[in-house]
Coordinates of C-alpha atoms and ligand atoms in Angstrom, one line a residue:
X488 CA 34.4 -81.3 -14.4
X489 CA 36.6 -84.4 -13.8
X490 CA 37.5 -86.1 -10.5
X491 CA 41.0 -87.4 -10.7
X492 CA 42.2 -90.0 -8.2
X493 CA 45.6 -91.0 -9.6
X494 CA 47.2 -87.6 -9.3
X495 CA 50.5 -88.1 -11.1
X496 CA 53.0 -85.3 -11.7
X497 CA 51.6 -84.6 -15.1
X498 CA 48.0 -84.4 -13.7
X499 CA 49.2 -81.9 -11.1
X500 CA 50.8 -79.8 -13.9
X501 CA 47.5 -79.8 -15.8
X502 CA 45.7 -78.8 -12.6
X503 CA 48.2 -75.9 -12.0
X504 CA 47.6 -74.8 -15.6
X505 CA 43.9 -75.0 -15.2
X506 CA 44.2 -72.6 -12.2
X507 CA 46.4 -70.3 -14.2
X508 CA 43.8 -70.2 -16.9
X509 CA 41.2 -69.2 -14.4
X510 CA 39.4 -72.5 -13.7
X511 CA 38.7 -73.9 -10.3
X512 CA 40.5 -76.9 -8.8
X513 CA 39.3 -78.6 -5.6
X514 CA 42.2 -80.2 -3.8
X515 CA 42.8 -82.0 -0.5
X516 CA 44.5 -80.4 2.5
X517 CA 45.2 -82.0 5.8
X518 CA 42.3 -80.1 7.4
X519 CA 39.5 -80.3 4.8
X520 CA 39.2 -80.1 1.0
X521 CA 39.6 -76.6 -0.5
X522 CA 38.0 -75.0 -3.6
X523 CA 41.0 -73.4 -5.3
X524 CA 41.4 -70.4 -7.7
X525 CA 44.2 -68.1 -8.7
X526 CA 44.2 -65.6 -5.8
X527 CA 45.2 -62.8 -8.1
X528 CA 42.5 -63.5 -10.7
X529 CA 39.3 -61.5 -9.9
X530 CA 37.1 -63.5 -12.2
X531 CA 38.3 -66.8 -11.0
X532 CA 37.8 -65.8 -7.4
X533 CA 34.3 -64.5 -8.2
X534 CA 33.5 -68.0 -9.4
X535 CA 34.5 -69.4 -6.0
X536 CA 31.8 -67.2 -4.4
X537 CA 29.2 -68.2 -7.0
X538 CA 29.9 -71.9 -6.7
X539 CA 29.8 -71.8 -2.9
X540 CA 26.9 -69.4 -2.8
X541 CA 28.9 -67.4 -0.3
X542 CA 28.5 -63.6 0.5
X543 CA 31.4 -61.7 -1.2
X544 CA 32.3 -59.8 2.0
X545 CA 33.6 -63.1 3.5
X546 CA 37.4 -63.1 3.0
X547 CA 39.3 -66.1 1.6
X548 CA 42.5 -67.8 2.8
X549 CA 45.5 -67.6 0.4
X550 CA 47.5 -70.8 0.3
X551 CA 51.3 -70.7 -0.5
X552 CA 53.9 -73.5 -0.7
X553 CA 56.3 -72.0 1.8
X554 CA 56.7 -69.2 4.3
X555 CA 59.5 -67.8 2.0
X556 CA 56.6 -66.4 -0.1
X557 CA 54.9 -64.7 2.9
X558 CA 56.3 -61.3 2.1
X559 CA 54.5 -61.2 -1.3
X560 CA 51.2 -61.1 0.5
X561 CA 51.8 -59.7 4.0
X562 CA 53.8 -56.9 5.5
X563 CA 54.6 -55.5 9.0
X564 CA 54.8 -59.2 10.1
X565 CA 55.3 -59.3 13.9
X566 CA 58.1 -61.4 15.3
X567 CA 55.7 -63.8 17.1
X568 CA 54.0 -64.5 13.7
X569 CA 57.4 -65.6 12.3
X570 CA 57.9 -67.9 15.3
X571 CA 54.4 -69.4 14.7
X572 CA 55.1 -69.9 11.0
X573 CA 58.4 -71.6 11.7
X574 CA 56.8 -73.8 14.3
X575 CA 53.6 -74.8 12.6
X576 CA 54.0 -74.5 8.8
X577 CA 53.4 -76.4 6.8
X578 CA 50.4 -77.4 8.8
X579 CA 46.8 -76.6 9.9
X580 CA 47.3 -72.9 10.8
X581 CA 46.3 -69.7 9.1
X582 CA 47.8 -66.4 10.0
X583 CA 45.9 -63.1 9.5
X584 CA 48.4 -60.4 8.7
X585 CA 48.5 -56.9 7.3
X586 CA 48.1 -57.2 3.5
X587 CA 50.4 -56.0 0.7
X588 CA 49.2 -54.6 -2.7
X589 CA 49.0 -58.1 -4.0
X590 CA 46.0 -59.0 -1.7
X591 CA 43.2 -57.2 -3.4
X592 CA 39.8 -56.4 -1.9
X593 CA 38.2 -59.4 -3.8
X594 CA 40.4 -61.7 -1.6
X595 CA 40.2 -59.8 1.7
X596 CA 36.6 -58.7 1.6
X597 CA 37.8 -55.2 1.7
X598 CA 39.8 -55.6 4.9
X599 CA 43.4 -54.4 5.3
X600 CA 44.4 -57.9 6.4
X601 CA 45.0 -61.1 4.5
X602 CA 44.7 -64.7 5.7
X603 CA 47.7 -67.0 4.7
X604 CA 48.3 -70.7 5.1
X605 CA 51.0 -73.2 4.1
X606 CA 49.2 -76.6 4.0
X607 CA 51.2 -79.8 4.7
X608 CA 49.2 -82.2 2.5
X609 CA 51.7 -83.5 -0.1
X610 CA 49.3 -83.1 -3.0
X611 CA 48.3 -79.5 -2.0
X612 CA 52.0 -78.7 -1.7
X613 CA 52.9 -80.1 -5.1
X614 CA 50.0 -78.2 -6.7
X615 CA 51.1 -75.0 -5.1
X616 CA 54.7 -75.5 -6.3
X617 CA 53.6 -76.2 -9.8
X618 CA 51.3 -73.2 -9.8
X619 CA 54.1 -71.0 -8.5
X620 CA 56.5 -72.4 -11.1
X621 CA 54.0 -71.1 -13.7
X622 CA 54.2 -67.6 -12.2
X623 CA 51.3 -68.0 -9.8
X624 CA 51.5 -66.2 -6.4
X625 CA 49.0 -68.2 -4.3
X626 CA 45.8 -70.2 -4.4
X627 CA 42.7 -68.8 -2.7
X628 CA 40.7 -71.7 -1.2
X629 CA 37.8 -71.8 1.1
X630 CA 36.4 -75.2 2.2
X631 CA 34.8 -76.8 -0.9
X632 CA 31.3 -76.9 0.4
X633 CA 28.1 -74.7 -0.2
X634 CA 28.0 -71.8 2.2
X635 CA 26.9 -72.7 5.7
X636 CA 27.2 -76.5 5.1
X637 CA 29.6 -79.1 6.5
X638 CA 33.2 -79.0 5.1
X639 CA 34.2 -81.9 2.8
X640 CA 36.9 -84.2 4.0
X641 CA 37.1 -86.4 0.9
X642 CA 36.7 -86.0 -2.9
X643 CA 33.3 -87.6 -2.9
X644 CA 32.0 -85.0 -0.5
X645 CA 33.2 -82.3 -2.8
X646 CA 31.4 -84.0 -5.7
X647 CA 28.2 -84.2 -3.7
X648 CA 28.4 -80.5 -2.6
X649 CA 29.6 -78.8 -5.8
X650 CA 29.5 -80.9 -8.9
X651 CA 26.3 -79.2 -10.2
X652 CA 27.9 -75.8 -10.0
X653 CA 31.3 -76.6 -11.6
X654 CA 32.1 -76.4 -15.3
X655 CA 33.8 -79.0 -17.6
X656 CA 37.3 -77.6 -17.2
X657 CA 37.2 -77.4 -13.4
X658 CA 38.9 -80.3 -11.6
X659 CA 38.6 -82.2 -8.4
X660 CA 41.8 -83.8 -7.2
X661 CA 41.2 -86.9 -5.0
X662 CA 43.9 -87.3 -2.3
X663 CA 42.0 -89.5 0.1
X664 CA 40.6 -88.4 3.4
X665 CA 41.8 -85.4 5.3
X666 CA 43.8 -86.4 8.3
X667 CA 42.9 -83.5 10.7
X668 CA 39.2 -83.3 9.7
X669 CA 38.4 -79.8 11.0
X670 CA 39.4 -76.4 9.4
X671 CA 42.7 -74.7 10.3
X672 CA 43.3 -72.6 13.4
X673 CA 43.1 -69.0 12.4
X674 CA 45.3 -66.6 14.3
X675 CA 45.1 -62.8 14.0
X676 CA 48.6 -61.4 14.1
X677 CA 47.8 -57.7 13.8
X678 CA 48.1 -56.6 17.5
X679 CA 50.9 -57.0 20.1
X680 CA 49.6 -60.5 21.0
X681 CA 48.1 -63.2 18.8
X682 CA 44.4 -63.8 18.9
X683 CA 42.8 -67.1 18.0
X684 CA 39.8 -66.4 15.7
X685 CA 39.0 -70.0 15.0
X686 CA 40.2 -73.0 17.0
X687 CA 41.7 -75.9 15.1
X688 CA 44.5 -78.5 15.1
X689 CA 47.1 -76.0 16.4
X690 CA 45.8 -75.5 19.9
X691 CA 46.2 -72.6 22.4
X692 CA 48.6 -74.6 24.5
X693 CA 50.8 -75.4 21.4
X694 CA 50.8 -71.6 20.6
X695 CA 51.6 -70.8 24.2
X696 CA 54.5 -73.2 24.3
X697 CA 56.1 -71.7 21.2
X698 CA 55.6 -68.1 22.3
X699 CA 55.9 -68.5 26.0
X700 CA 52.5 -66.8 26.5
X701 CA 49.3 -67.7 28.1
X702 CA 46.5 -67.1 25.6
X703 CA 43.3 -68.3 27.1
X704 CA 41.5 -71.3 25.7
X705 CA 38.0 -70.3 24.8
X706 CA 35.6 -72.2 27.0
X707 CA 32.7 -74.2 25.6
X708 CA 30.4 -72.2 27.9
X709 CA 31.5 -68.9 26.3
X710 CA 30.8 -70.3 22.9
X711 CA 27.4 -71.6 23.9
X712 CA 26.6 -68.2 25.4
X713 CA 27.5 -66.5 22.1
X714 CA 25.3 -69.0 20.3
X715 CA 22.4 -68.2 22.7
X716 CA 22.8 -64.5 22.0
X717 CA 21.8 -65.3 18.4
X718 CA 24.8 -63.6 16.9
X719 CA 26.1 -66.6 15.0
X720 CA 24.7 -67.7 11.8
X721 CA 24.0 -71.3 11.3
X722 CA 27.2 -72.9 10.0
X723 CA 28.8 -76.3 9.6
X724 CA 25.3 -77.6 9.4
X725 CA 23.9 -80.8 8.0
X726 CA 20.2 -80.9 7.1
X727 CA 19.5 -82.9 10.3
X728 CA 19.0 -80.9 13.5
X729 CA 22.0 -81.2 15.8
X730 CA 21.4 -81.5 19.6
X731 CA 24.3 -81.2 22.1
X732 CA 22.2 -82.5 25.0
X733 CA 19.2 -84.8 25.5
X734 CA 18.6 -88.4 24.6
X735 CA 18.0 -89.7 21.1
X736 CA 14.8 -91.5 20.2
X737 CA 14.5 -94.5 18.0
X738 CA 15.8 -93.6 14.5
X739 CA 17.8 -90.5 15.6
X740 CA 21.5 -90.3 14.9
X741 CA 24.2 -90.5 17.7
X742 CA 27.8 -89.3 17.7
X743 CA 30.1 -89.7 20.8
X744 CA 33.4 -91.2 21.7
X745 CA 33.5 -95.0 21.5
X746 CA 33.3 -95.4 25.3
X747 CA 29.7 -94.0 25.2
X748 CA 27.3 -96.8 24.4
X749 CA 24.7 -96.2 21.7
X750 CA 21.3 -95.4 23.3
X751 CA 18.7 -98.0 22.4
X752 CA 17.2 -97.5 19.0
X753 CA 19.7 -94.7 18.0
X754 CA 21.8 -95.0 14.9
X755 CA 25.5 -94.7 15.6
X756 CA 27.1 -92.4 13.0
X757 CA 30.7 -92.4 14.3
X758 CA 32.4 -94.0 17.2
X759 CA 35.9 -92.4 17.5
X760 CA 38.4 -93.7 20.1
X761 CA 40.2 -90.4 20.7
X762 CA 39.6 -86.6 20.3
X763 CA 41.9 -86.7 17.2
X764 CA 39.7 -89.4 15.6
X765 CA 36.6 -87.5 16.7
X766 CA 37.9 -84.5 14.6
X767 CA 38.8 -86.7 11.7
X768 CA 35.3 -88.4 11.5
X769 CA 32.9 -85.7 12.7
X770 CA 32.0 -84.3 9.3
X771 CA 31.6 -87.7 7.8
X772 CA 29.2 -88.6 10.7
X773 CA 27.1 -85.5 10.0
X774 CA 27.0 -86.2 6.3
X775 CA 26.0 -89.8 7.0
X776 CA 23.0 -88.4 9.0
X777 CA 21.9 -86.6 5.8
X778 CA 22.5 -89.5 3.5
X779 CA 20.4 -91.7 5.8
X780 CA 17.8 -88.8 5.8
X781 CA 17.8 -88.6 9.6
X782 CA 15.9 -85.7 11.2
X783 CA 17.9 -85.4 14.4
X784 CA 21.5 -86.1 15.5
X785 CA 22.4 -86.2 19.2
X786 CA 26.0 -85.5 19.9
X787 CA 28.1 -85.9 23.1
X788 CA 30.8 -83.2 22.7
X789 CA 34.4 -84.2 23.6
X790 CA 36.1 -82.7 26.6
X791 CA 39.6 -81.3 26.7
X792 CA 41.9 -78.4 25.8
X793 CA 43.3 -80.1 22.7
X794 CA 41.4 -80.4 19.3
X795 CA 38.2 -80.9 21.4
X796 CA 38.1 -77.1 21.6
X797 CA 37.8 -76.9 17.8
X798 CA 35.3 -79.8 17.7
X799 CA 33.1 -78.0 20.3
X800 CA 33.3 -74.8 18.4
X801 CA 32.0 -76.4 15.2
X802 CA 29.4 -78.4 17.1
X803 CA 28.1 -75.2 18.8
X804 CA 27.7 -73.6 15.4
X805 CA 26.1 -76.6 13.7
X806 CA 23.6 -76.9 16.5
X807 CA 22.4 -73.4 16.1
X808 CA 18.7 -73.5 15.4
X809 CA 17.8 -73.0 11.8
Ligands
LIG1494 O1 41.5 -75.4 6.9 C1 41.2 -74.4 6.3 O2 41.4 -73.3 6.7 C2 40.5 -74.6 5.0 C3 41.4 -75.2 4.0 C4 40.8 -75.4 2.6 O3 42.6 -74.5 3.9 N1 39.9 -73.4 4.5 C5 38.9 -72.8 5.1 O4 38.4 -71.7 4.4 O5 38.4 -73.2 6.1 P1 37.0 -71.0 4.7 O6 36.9 -69.9 3.7 O7 36.0 -72.0 4.7 O8 37.2 -70.3 6.1 C6 38.1 -69.2 6.2 C7 37.8 -68.3 7.3 C8 36.5 -67.6 7.1 O9 35.7 -67.7 8.3 C9 37.0 -66.1 6.9 O10 36.1 -65.2 7.5 C10 38.3 -66.1 7.7 O11 38.9 -67.4 7.4 N2 39.2 -65.1 7.1 C11 39.8 -65.0 5.9 N3 40.5 -63.9 5.8 C12 40.4 -63.2 7.0 C13 40.9 -62.0 7.4 N4 41.6 -61.2 6.7 N5 40.6 -61.6 8.7 C14 39.8 -62.4 9.5 N6 39.3 -63.6 9.1 C15 39.6 -64.0 7.8
LIG1495 MG1 34.3 -73.0 5.3

């Protein structure tokens, strides 16, 4: 497998062709890097599950270049979903909609819905357009990490996670660091009102503004209660144990906004100045803990109803006891 950093138009054509031939192409998006396959090719999609080590009943997100292609994959689309698509695509938002015939069980995990996203990253969009010009309908792409692990936000992370599982003709496209840094907001659009299934860069208040609604922002407390109930699997997890309270000892990692001083003896892993930067650097910080072989990471979660909600969601999951 090759990692390509100078992604010229002809490289993007080659990558689209590789996808068409059933190979996997990891590519940057504004949220995190995705591991792409032709969403209509059952064998290629099966390789995604193999390479990630992911259970096959976990459905995938289908990426398309524009909302004009939505009707291929989804039907009975509610008016509010169209409004959301117009407002936030291309961008870090995934809509779960009733599926068409094109969305087979091997994409949806057997559900009658399909998850669709139009990413804004330029390279992702160029790849989708090339792929569609070759007759492709969409690229299935989960985050390009092993199942349960931290999502990759740069090409080196994808290499570290997956290179041993990829074959010679698979590709990794290097488009620099992801600018949002946490996965897309997933919104179920199958009922009379939208429901946020996973918080992300498109926040509840942004959705409320567009739809003139008042969807509740999930509280950190509610998430921690879910966690305590033991229902959640360990997810978004580095090898180090993540603690959301308590004080680090000498040699433990520490992640907090820059206005929190580093406790004596602790190793600062990231020091973001804002919640946006927190999202952008969190996964790098968790990976750094592993490359430094730290046993424990103490995190001061950010506060707020912006992207802090998504950060707290991922932190609560990564802190789940293994
Ligand atoms: O930002 C992102 O969304 C990234 C980039 C690469 O686009 N992708 C991503 O994919 O995070 P993945 O597979 O790591 O997470 C997708 C989530 C899974 O939790 C899956 O269960 C959920 O989307 N999902 C997919 N299809 C669904 C459906 N039909 N109904 C409900 N949830 C669905
Ligand atoms: Mg993932």
